[in-house]
């Protein structure tokens, strides 16, 4: 079987990511390690958003809230000297799940632009809640005294270990997404994106499936938050700010909405461009903005959609021209 | 006469100043093709939407298989055995024909909280889907993304998707809409093939098709059934001729 270009992109991307710690140690630039980790953590966030946005048609403008909740649970636990990852992590994922049930149940009553606005409003509410949490640093945020502790299983204060943990978790999330979207459940959420009236008519009560997808995506974004807290050793309300949610949307669009590996590529390119361009000028968005517009106009399936289309011009790419 | 499969009693639906469905009563016998005809704006599609649950009724009752289903949502009605097709084709454009129909099969094969196994590898979804495509003569086109199919093929797919839910009652909203003569002929033979095994409520403007297929005909004018009977009775009915058939005859 000849691998598709998407498969090749995945193989190449992960091979490069696997080599980053080696390159960092050879060149003696530890910053590469830091950069690679941040890319992969945000890639997990973008992957999770793509599940609901790309496949489910639910454009959430508040997805970063779950990254923030995941991070805050870790931070607050550490503040109260609960440092065991075996407690912190399940607790953080559970919290994200609970909030996702509530936020999803409210916002899925609406569609289209109202859905966008409600997810935005709910996330901003949590952002201001974070700002007002004086006990946990308020506006200034909360430094993490020590990373999640896994009883000698893995030492997250060792930066390379943390790197490879993130690497493995990103692969795991990609695999979960792949299984999910091809499963019966995945067909239902894609059907609901495509034609909700028809889904109702053939007998699907779509709300419960969409809500479940929203919760899965929220929990996965929570994982990104847990990792982000350990990565930056710091938690602050900015993680939940609407511009962070916007960044996730841009990553998904950039890489290719509704393609499996698109968000990973999108996150990588986003962070790389941000680094490279902000080195050139303080107003790096002035260059990034037009670039994004070009991608959206001329590669509507994102960077990956662009590749797939060149591979087989006759076949219409999935989700590419919706 | 046997017990009616579908019984509509004094159904009403108002949109602002317009009574789209006005005190409509109607009974569909099992195994029959019951056609509903009427001029444009007679409220035929509104009636289908009310029967399928997509529109709430202001008053009246809908009895299906002896049960009052008036307050049920569309998915619940689908599970009880009512399937509809749409006048304006309503399908999943990004999916292949087979995936479209398999999704309809899946809707009636338990819950869909199954997260791991690829749906396209499940014989219990794919095989019934293929069978439904076979019935409508679309099995050769199974693996084509449906946005690349023709209008006539879309209409056939509509029927296949409805059939895949194993319905007791098919609500067909103008299955021949926008079709050429040859395609219409094909659709008539498909519907003829369903006759006897399926109970069908058929809305159609093509009078040749209606009189060729129907066991019963109800004439709808301004949301009200002005006549109901066998095709010959309807053809002979003075009121129907002036209200509708005559008009249609001169208009064509």
Coordinates of C-alpha atoms in Angstrom, one line a residue:
Chain A
X1 CA 0.0 0.0 0.0
X2 CA 1.3 3.4 -0.9
X3 CA 1.1 5.8 2.0
X4 CA -0.9 9.0 1.4
X5 CA 0.8 12.3 1.6
X6 CA -0.9 12.9 4.9
X7 CA 0.7 9.7 6.3
X8 CA 4.1 10.8 5.0
X9 CA 3.7 14.2 6.6
X10 CA 2.9 12.5 9.9
X11 CA 5.9 10.2 9.6
X12 CA 8.3 13.1 8.7
X13 CA 6.9 15.4 11.4
X14 CA 7.2 12.9 14.2
X15 CA 10.6 11.8 13.0
X16 CA 11.8 15.4 13.2
X17 CA 10.1 16.0 16.6
X18 CA 11.8 12.8 17.9
X19 CA 15.2 14.2 16.9
X20 CA 14.7 17.6 18.5
X21 CA 16.3 16.7 21.9
X22 CA 19.3 15.2 20.0
X23 CA 19.7 18.3 17.9
X24 CA 19.3 20.5 21.0
X25 CA 22.1 18.7 22.8
X26 CA 24.5 18.6 19.9
X27 CA 24.1 22.2 19.1
X28 CA 23.9 23.0 22.8
X29 CA 20.8 25.2 22.3
X30 CA 18.3 24.0 25.0
X31 CA 15.8 26.5 23.6
X32 CA 15.0 24.0 20.8
X33 CA 13.7 21.6 23.4
X34 CA 11.5 24.2 24.9
X35 CA 10.2 25.2 21.5
X36 CA 9.5 21.7 20.4
X37 CA 7.6 20.9 23.6
X38 CA 5.5 24.0 23.3
X39 CA 4.6 23.1 19.7
X40 CA 3.5 19.6 20.6
X41 CA 1.5 20.8 23.6
X42 CA -0.4 23.3 21.5
X43 CA -0.7 20.6 18.8
X44 CA -2.7 18.5 21.3
X45 CA -4.9 21.5 21.9
X46 CA -5.4 22.0 18.2
X47 CA -6.1 18.3 17.6
X48 CA -8.9 18.4 20.2
X49 CA -10.4 21.6 18.7
X50 CA -10.4 20.0 15.3
X51 CA -12.5 17.1 16.6
X52 CA -15.4 19.4 17.2
X53 CA -14.6 22.2 14.8
X54 CA -13.3 20.3 11.8
X55 CA -15.3 17.1 12.1
X56 CA -18.3 18.2 14.2
X57 CA -18.9 21.6 12.7
X58 CA -18.9 23.2 16.2
X59 CA -16.8 26.3 16.0
X60 CA -15.8 26.9 19.6
X61 CA -14.2 30.3 20.2
X62 CA -13.5 29.4 23.8
X63 CA -11.6 26.2 23.6
X64 CA -8.6 27.5 25.4
X65 CA -10.7 27.6 28.6
X66 CA -10.2 23.8 28.9
X67 CA -6.4 24.3 28.5
X68 CA -6.6 26.8 31.3
X69 CA -8.8 24.7 33.6
X70 CA -6.4 21.7 33.2
X71 CA -3.4 23.9 34.0
X72 CA -5.2 25.6 37.0
X73 CA -6.1 22.3 38.6
X74 CA -2.4 21.2 38.5
X75 CA -1.4 24.7 39.8
X76 CA -3.9 24.7 42.6
X77 CA -3.1 21.2 43.6
X78 CA 0.6 22.0 43.8
X79 CA -0.2 25.1 45.8
X80 CA -1.9 22.9 48.4
X81 CA 1.1 20.6 48.3
X82 CA -0.7 17.8 46.4
X83 CA 2.1 17.1 43.9
X84 CA 1.3 13.5 42.9
X85 CA 0.5 13.4 39.2
X86 CA -1.6 10.3 39.9
X87 CA -4.0 12.7 41.8
X88 CA -3.4 15.9 39.9
X89 CA -3.9 14.6 36.4
X90 CA -7.1 12.6 36.8
X91 CA -8.5 15.5 38.8
X92 CA -7.7 18.0 36.1
X93 CA -9.2 15.8 33.3
X94 CA -12.3 15.2 35.4
X95 CA -12.7 19.0 36.0
X96 CA -12.4 19.6 32.3
X97 CA -15.0 16.9 31.6
X98 CA -17.4 18.4 34.1
X99 CA -17.0 22.0 32.8
X100 CA -17.3 20.7 29.2
X101 CA -20.6 19.0 30.0
X102 CA -22.0 22.2 31.5
X103 CA -20.6 24.6 28.8
X104 CA -21.5 22.1 26.0
X105 CA -25.0 21.7 27.2
X106 CA -25.5 25.4 27.3
X107 CA -23.8 26.3 24.0
X108 CA -25.2 23.4 22.0
X109 CA -28.7 24.8 22.4
X110 CA -27.5 27.3 19.7
X111 CA -26.0 27.0 16.3
X112 CA -23.7 29.0 14.0
X113 CA -22.7 32.4 15.1
X114 CA -24.5 32.1 18.4
X115 CA -22.6 29.0 19.3
X116 CA -19.3 30.9 18.6
X117 CA -20.5 33.8 20.8
X118 CA -21.7 31.7 23.7
X119 CA -18.5 29.6 23.8
X120 CA -16.5 32.9 23.7
X121 CA -18.6 34.3 26.5
X122 CA -18.3 31.3 28.8
X123 CA -14.5 31.2 28.3
X124 CA -14.2 34.9 29.0
X125 CA -16.2 34.3 32.2
X126 CA -13.7 31.8 33.3
X127 CA -10.8 34.1 32.3
X128 CA -12.2 36.8 34.6
X129 CA -12.8 34.2 37.3
X130 CA -9.0 33.4 37.0
X131 CA -8.2 37.1 37.3
X132 CA -10.2 37.4 40.4
X133 CA -8.7 34.4 42.2
X134 CA -6.4 36.3 44.5
X135 CA -5.7 33.3 46.5
X136 CA -4.1 31.7 43.4
X137 CA -2.2 34.7 42.1
X138 CA -5.1 36.5 40.4
X139 CA -3.8 38.5 37.4
X140 CA -0.2 37.6 38.1
X141 CA -0.7 33.9 37.9
X142 CA 0.6 31.1 40.0
X143 CA 4.1 29.7 39.8
X144 CA 4.3 25.9 40.0
X145 CA 6.5 25.0 43.0
X146 CA 7.4 21.7 41.4
X147 CA 6.2 19.6 38.5
X148 CA 3.7 16.7 38.8
X149 CA 5.4 13.9 40.7
X150 CA 5.1 10.4 39.4
X151 CA 6.8 8.4 42.3
X152 CA 10.0 7.8 40.3
X153 CA 8.2 6.5 37.3
X154 CA 9.2 9.5 35.2
X155 CA 10.9 12.7 36.4
X156 CA 9.2 15.7 34.8
X157 CA 11.7 18.2 36.1
X158 CA 14.1 16.5 33.7
X159 CA 13.4 18.4 30.5
X160 CA 14.1 15.7 28.0
X161 CA 11.8 13.2 29.9
X162 CA 9.0 15.8 29.8
X163 CA 9.7 16.3 26.1
X164 CA 9.3 12.6 25.3
X165 CA 6.2 12.3 27.5
X166 CA 4.6 15.1 25.5
X167 CA 5.7 13.4 22.3
X168 CA 4.1 10.1 23.3
X169 CA 0.9 11.7 24.5
X170 CA 0.6 13.7 21.2
X171 CA 1.0 10.4 19.2
X172 CA -1.6 8.8 21.5
X173 CA -4.1 11.7 20.9
X174 CA -3.6 11.5 17.2
X175 CA -4.3 7.8 17.3
X176 CA -7.4 8.3 19.4
X177 CA -8.7 10.9 17.0
X178 CA -8.1 8.6 14.1
X179 CA -10.1 5.8 15.7
X180 CA -12.7 8.2 16.9
X181 CA -13.6 9.9 13.6
X182 CA -13.8 6.6 11.7
X183 CA -16.0 4.9 14.3
X184 CA -19.8 4.9 14.4
X185 CA -19.6 7.9 16.8
X186 CA -17.3 9.7 14.4
X187 CA -19.7 9.2 11.5
X188 CA -22.6 10.6 13.6
X189 CA -20.8 13.8 14.4
X190 CA -19.6 14.3 10.8
X191 CA -23.1 13.6 9.6
X192 CA -24.5 16.2 12.0
X193 CA -22.0 18.8 10.6
X194 CA -23.0 17.9 7.1
X195 CA -26.8 17.9 7.4
X196 CA -28.4 18.0 10.8
X197 CA -32.0 17.9 9.5
X198 CA -31.3 14.7 7.7
X199 CA -29.7 13.2 10.7
X200 CA -32.8 13.9 12.7
X201 CA -35.0 12.4 9.9
X202 CA -33.1 9.1 9.8
X203 CA -33.4 8.8 13.5
X204 CA -30.4 10.3 15.3
X205 CA -30.9 12.4 18.4
X206 CA -27.8 14.4 17.5
X207 CA -27.5 16.5 20.7
X208 CA -26.2 13.7 22.9
X209 CA -23.5 12.8 20.4
X210 CA -22.4 16.4 19.8
X211 CA -22.2 17.0 23.6
X212 CA -20.1 13.8 24.0
X213 CA -17.8 15.1 21.3
X214 CA -17.6 18.4 23.0
X215 CA -16.6 16.7 26.3
X216 CA -14.0 14.5 24.7
X217 CA -12.4 17.6 23.0
X218 CA -12.6 19.5 26.3
X219 CA -10.8 16.7 28.2
X220 CA -8.1 16.4 25.5
X221 CA -7.5 20.1 25.7
X222 CA -7.3 19.7 29.4
X223 CA -4.4 17.3 28.9
X224 CA -2.7 20.0 26.9
X225 CA -3.3 22.3 29.9
X226 CA -1.8 19.9 32.3
X227 CA 1.3 19.6 30.1
X228 CA 1.5 23.3 29.6
X229 CA 1.5 23.9 33.4
X230 CA 4.4 21.5 33.7
X231 CA 6.1 23.0 30.7
X232 CA 6.0 26.6 31.8
X233 CA 6.0 25.8 35.6
X234 CA 3.5 28.6 35.7
X235 CA -0.3 29.1 35.5
X236 CA -2.1 32.3 34.7
X237 CA -5.4 33.5 33.4
X238 CA -4.0 34.5 30.0
X239 CA -4.1 30.8 29.1
X240 CA -7.9 31.1 28.9
X241 CA -8.0 34.5 27.2
X242 CA -10.0 34.5 24.0
X243 CA -6.9 35.3 21.9
X244 CA -5.5 31.9 23.0
X245 CA -8.7 30.3 21.7
X246 CA -8.2 32.3 18.5
X247 CA -4.7 30.9 18.2
X248 CA -6.0 27.4 18.4
X249 CA -8.6 28.2 15.6
X250 CA -5.8 29.6 13.5
X251 CA -3.7 26.5 14.0
X252 CA -6.5 24.3 12.8
X253 CA -7.3 26.5 9.8
X254 CA -3.7 26.8 8.9
X255 CA -3.0 23.1 9.0
X256 CA -6.3 22.0 7.5
X257 CA -9.6 21.8 9.1
X258 CA -11.1 18.3 9.1
X259 CA -7.9 16.6 8.2
X260 CA -6.5 14.4 10.8
X261 CA -2.9 15.6 11.0
X262 CA -3.7 19.1 9.8
X263 CA -3.8 20.7 13.3
X264 CA -0.5 19.3 14.2
X265 CA 1.2 20.8 11.2
X266 CA -0.8 24.0 11.9
X267 CA 0.5 24.2 15.4
X268 CA 4.1 23.6 14.4
X269 CA 4.0 26.1 11.6
X270 CA 2.2 28.7 13.8
X271 CA 4.8 28.5 16.6
X272 CA 7.7 28.5 14.1
X273 CA 6.4 31.5 12.3
X274 CA 5.7 33.3 15.6
X275 CA 9.3 32.6 16.7
X276 CA 10.9 33.5 13.4
X277 CA 8.8 36.6 12.7
X278 CA 8.9 38.0 16.2
X279 CA 12.7 37.9 15.8
X280 CA 12.4 40.1 12.8
X281 CA 9.9 42.6 14.0
X282 CA 7.8 43.3 17.1
X283 CA 4.8 43.6 14.8
X284 CA 5.1 40.1 13.5
X285 CA 1.3 39.8 13.2
X286 CA 1.6 42.3 10.3
X287 CA 3.3 39.6 8.3
X288 CA 1.5 36.6 9.8
X289 CA -2.0 38.0 9.1
X290 CA -1.6 38.3 5.3
X291 CA 0.1 34.9 5.2
X292 CA -3.0 33.4 7.0
X293 CA -5.3 35.2 4.5
X294 CA -3.4 33.7 1.6
X295 CA -3.6 30.2 3.1
X296 CA -7.4 30.6 3.7
X297 CA -8.0 32.0 0.2
X298 CA -5.7 29.7 -1.8
X299 CA -5.5 26.5 0.2
X300 CA -8.9 26.1 1.7
X301 CA -8.1 22.7 3.1
X302 CA -5.1 24.3 4.9
X303 CA -1.5 23.2 4.3
X304 CA -2.4 19.6 4.3
X305 CA -5.4 20.0 2.1
X306 CA -3.1 21.8 -0.3
X307 CA -0.8 18.8 -0.4
X308 CA -3.6 16.3 -0.9
X309 CA -5.2 18.2 -3.7
X310 CA -1.9 18.3 -5.6
X311 CA -1.6 14.6 -5.1
X312 CA -4.9 13.7 -6.7
X313 CA -6.5 16.7 -8.6
X314 CA -9.6 14.7 -9.5
X315 CA -10.6 13.6 -6.1
X316 CA -12.3 16.4 -4.0
X317 CA -10.5 16.6 -0.8
X318 CA -12.5 15.9 2.4
X319 CA -13.8 19.1 3.9
X320 CA -11.5 21.1 1.7
X321 CA -14.1 23.1 -0.2
X322 CA -17.0 23.4 2.3
Chain B
X1 CA -61.3 -2.6 5.9
X2 CA -58.1 -3.1 8.0
X3 CA -56.9 -0.7 10.7
X4 CA -55.2 2.3 9.1
X5 CA -51.4 2.5 9.6
X6 CA -51.5 6.3 9.8
X7 CA -54.4 8.3 10.9
X8 CA -54.4 12.0 10.8
X9 CA -57.2 13.8 12.7
X10 CA -58.1 17.5 12.4
X11 CA -54.5 18.6 11.9
X12 CA -53.8 22.3 11.8
X13 CA -50.8 24.5 11.3
X14 CA -50.8 28.3 11.0
X15 CA -48.0 30.5 9.7
X16 CA -48.9 34.0 10.6
X17 CA -52.0 34.7 8.6
X18 CA -51.8 31.6 6.5
X19 CA -53.5 28.3 7.4
X20 CA -51.0 25.9 5.8
X21 CA -52.8 22.9 7.2
X22 CA -56.5 23.4 7.8
X23 CA -58.4 20.7 9.7
X24 CA -56.8 18.0 7.7
X25 CA -57.9 14.4 8.3
X26 CA -56.6 11.4 6.4
X27 CA -56.0 7.7 6.7
X28 CA -53.3 5.6 5.1
X29 CA -54.0 1.8 4.8
X30 CA -51.1 -0.6 5.2
X31 CA -49.5 -1.8 2.0
X32 CA -51.0 0.9 -0.1
X33 CA -49.5 3.8 -2.0
X34 CA -51.6 6.8 -0.9
X35 CA -50.9 9.9 -3.1
X36 CA -51.6 13.4 -2.0
X37 CA -51.9 15.9 -4.8
X38 CA -52.8 19.5 -4.9
X39 CA -51.7 22.8 -6.5
X40 CA -48.6 24.6 -5.4
X41 CA -49.0 26.1 -1.9
X42 CA -51.6 23.5 -1.0
X43 CA -49.6 22.6 2.1
X44 CA -48.3 19.3 1.0
X45 CA -44.7 19.7 2.2
X46 CA -46.0 21.3 5.5
X47 CA -48.1 18.2 6.0
X48 CA -45.0 15.9 5.5
X49 CA -43.0 18.0 7.9
X50 CA -45.8 17.7 10.5
X51 CA -46.0 13.9 10.0
X52 CA -42.3 13.5 10.3
X53 CA -42.1 15.7 13.4
X54 CA -39.9 18.5 11.9
X55 CA -42.8 20.9 12.4
X56 CA -45.0 21.0 15.5
X57 CA -48.8 21.0 14.9
X58 CA -51.0 23.7 16.4
X59 CA -53.8 21.2 17.0
X60 CA -55.0 17.8 15.9
X61 CA -53.7 14.3 16.4
X62 CA -51.4 12.0 14.4
X63 CA -51.9 8.3 15.2
X64 CA -49.3 5.8 13.9
X65 CA -49.6 2.1 14.3
X66 CA -52.3 2.7 17.0
X67 CA -50.1 5.1 19.0
X68 CA -50.4 8.9 19.4
X69 CA -47.2 10.3 18.0
X70 CA -48.3 14.0 17.8
X71 CA -45.7 15.2 20.3
X72 CA -42.7 13.2 19.3
X73 CA -39.5 14.6 17.8
X74 CA -38.2 13.4 14.4
X75 CA -35.7 10.8 15.7
X76 CA -38.3 9.2 17.9
X77 CA -40.7 9.0 14.9
X78 CA -38.0 7.5 12.8
X79 CA -37.4 4.8 15.4
X80 CA -41.1 4.0 15.3
X81 CA -40.9 3.4 11.6
X82 CA -41.6 6.6 9.8
X83 CA -39.1 7.6 7.1
X84 CA -39.2 10.7 4.9
X85 CA -37.5 11.9 1.8
X86 CA -37.1 15.6 1.1
X87 CA -38.4 17.6 -1.8
X88 CA -35.1 19.5 -2.0
X89 CA -32.4 16.8 -1.8
X90 CA -31.0 16.5 1.7
X91 CA -28.0 14.2 1.9
X92 CA -24.5 14.1 3.3
X93 CA -22.5 15.7 0.4
X94 CA -19.0 14.8 1.7
X95 CA -19.8 11.1 2.1
X96 CA -19.9 8.4 -0.5
X97 CA -23.3 7.0 -1.5
X98 CA -22.6 3.9 0.5
X99 CA -21.7 6.0 3.6
X100 CA -24.8 8.0 3.3
X101 CA -27.0 4.9 3.4
X102 CA -24.8 3.1 6.0
X103 CA -25.4 6.0 8.3
X104 CA -29.1 5.5 7.9
X105 CA -28.7 1.8 8.7
X106 CA -26.6 2.7 11.7
X107 CA -29.3 5.0 13.1
X108 CA -31.5 1.9 13.6
X109 CA -28.8 -0.4 14.9
X110 CA -28.6 0.5 18.5
X111 CA -26.8 3.5 20.0
X112 CA -23.8 5.0 18.3
X113 CA -21.6 5.5 21.4
X114 CA -19.1 3.2 19.8
X115 CA -15.8 4.9 19.5
X116 CA -13.2 2.5 18.3
X117 CA -14.1 0.2 15.4
X118 CA -14.2 1.7 11.9
X119 CA -17.8 1.9 10.8
X120 CA -16.9 1.2 7.2
X121 CA -15.5 -2.2 8.2
X122 CA -18.8 -3.3 9.8
X123 CA -20.6 -5.7 7.6
X124 CA -23.8 -5.2 9.5
X125 CA -23.9 -1.6 8.3
X126 CA -22.4 -2.0 4.9
X127 CA -24.4 -5.0 3.7
X128 CA -27.9 -3.6 4.3
X129 CA -26.7 -0.3 2.8
X130 CA -25.6 -2.1 -0.3
X131 CA -28.9 -3.9 -0.5
X132 CA -30.8 -0.6 -0.3
X133 CA -28.6 0.9 -3.1
X134 CA -29.4 -2.2 -5.1
X135 CA -33.1 -1.7 -4.7
X136 CA -32.9 1.8 -6.1
X137 CA -30.4 0.8 -8.8
X138 CA -27.5 2.8 -7.4
X139 CA -25.1 0.1 -6.3
X140 CA -22.7 0.8 -9.2
X141 CA -22.2 4.3 -7.8
X142 CA -21.7 3.2 -4.1
X143 CA -18.2 4.5 -3.7
X144 CA -18.6 7.9 -5.3
X145 CA -18.7 11.0 -3.2
X146 CA -22.3 12.0 -3.6
X147 CA -21.6 15.7 -4.5
X148 CA -20.4 14.2 -7.8
X149 CA -23.6 12.3 -8.5
X150 CA -26.3 13.6 -10.8
X151 CA -29.6 15.1 -9.7
X152 CA -31.5 12.0 -10.6
X153 CA -29.1 9.8 -8.7
X154 CA -29.5 12.1 -5.7
X155 CA -33.3 11.4 -5.8
X156 CA -32.6 7.7 -5.9
X157 CA -30.2 8.0 -3.0
X158 CA -33.0 9.8 -1.0
X159 CA -35.2 6.8 -1.4
X160 CA -32.3 4.4 -0.5
X161 CA -31.6 6.3 2.7
X162 CA -35.2 6.2 3.7
X163 CA -35.5 2.4 2.9
X164 CA -32.3 1.7 4.9
X165 CA -34.2 2.6 8.2
X166 CA -36.5 -0.3 7.5
X167 CA -39.6 1.9 7.8
X168 CA -43.2 0.9 8.1
X169 CA -44.3 4.1 6.4
X170 CA -42.4 6.0 3.7
X171 CA -43.2 9.7 3.3
X172 CA -42.0 10.7 -0.2
X173 CA -42.0 14.4 -0.9
X174 CA -42.0 14.7 -4.7
X175 CA -39.5 12.0 -5.5
X176 CA -39.6 13.1 -9.2
X177 CA -39.0 16.8 -8.5
X178 CA -36.7 18.2 -11.3
X179 CA -36.4 15.0 -13.2
X180 CA -36.5 14.5 -16.9
X181 CA -39.0 12.0 -18.6
X182 CA -36.5 9.2 -18.6
X183 CA -35.5 9.6 -15.0
X184 CA -39.1 9.9 -13.9
X185 CA -39.9 6.6 -15.7
X186 CA -37.1 5.0 -13.8
X187 CA -38.4 6.4 -10.5
X188 CA -41.9 5.1 -11.2
X189 CA -40.5 1.6 -11.7
X190 CA -38.5 1.8 -8.5
X191 CA -41.6 2.9 -6.6
X192 CA -43.6 0.2 -8.3
X193 CA -41.1 -2.3 -7.0
X194 CA -41.7 -1.1 -3.5
X195 CA -45.5 -1.4 -3.8
X196 CA -47.1 -4.1 -1.6
X197 CA -44.0 -4.5 0.6
X198 CA -44.1 -0.9 1.8
X199 CA -46.8 1.6 2.8
X200 CA -46.2 4.9 1.1
X201 CA -47.6 8.4 1.4
X202 CA -46.6 10.0 -1.9
X203 CA -46.6 13.6 -2.8
X204 CA -46.1 14.2 -6.5
X205 CA -46.9 16.7 -9.2
X206 CA -46.4 14.3 -12.0
X207 CA -50.0 13.2 -12.6
X208 CA -49.1 10.3 -14.9
X209 CA -46.9 8.9 -12.2
X210 CA -49.6 9.4 -9.5
X211 CA -52.4 7.7 -11.5
X212 CA -50.0 4.9 -12.4
X213 CA -48.9 4.2 -8.9
X214 CA -51.6 5.2 -6.4
X215 CA -54.2 3.0 -4.7
X216 CA -55.7 6.0 -3.0
X217 CA -55.6 9.7 -3.8
X218 CA -56.3 12.6 -1.5
X219 CA -56.6 16.1 -3.0
X220 CA -55.3 18.9 -0.9
X221 CA -56.4 22.5 -1.5
X222 CA -55.4 25.3 1.0
X223 CA -54.4 22.7 3.6
X224 CA -57.7 21.0 3.5
X225 CA -58.6 17.6 2.0
X226 CA -61.4 18.3 -0.5
X227 CA -61.6 14.7 -1.8
X228 CA -60.2 11.3 -1.1
X229 CA -60.8 8.0 -3.0
X230 CA -59.6 5.6 -5.6
X231 CA -57.9 7.1 -8.7
X232 CA -61.0 6.6 -10.8
X233 CA -63.2 8.4 -8.3
X234 CA -60.8 11.3 -8.2
X235 CA -60.6 11.5 -11.9
X236 CA -64.4 11.6 -12.1
X237 CA -64.9 14.1 -9.2
X238 CA -66.3 17.4 -10.5
X239 CA -64.9 19.5 -7.6
X240 CA -61.4 18.1 -8.1
X241 CA -61.5 18.8 -11.8
X242 CA -62.4 22.4 -11.4
X243 CA -60.1 23.0 -8.4
X244 CA -57.1 21.2 -9.7
X245 CA -57.0 18.7 -12.5
X246 CA -58.6 21.0 -15.1
X247 CA -56.3 23.8 -14.1
X248 CA -53.3 21.6 -14.4
X249 CA -54.5 20.3 -17.7
X250 CA -54.7 23.7 -19.3
X251 CA -51.5 24.9 -17.6
X252 CA -49.5 22.2 -19.2

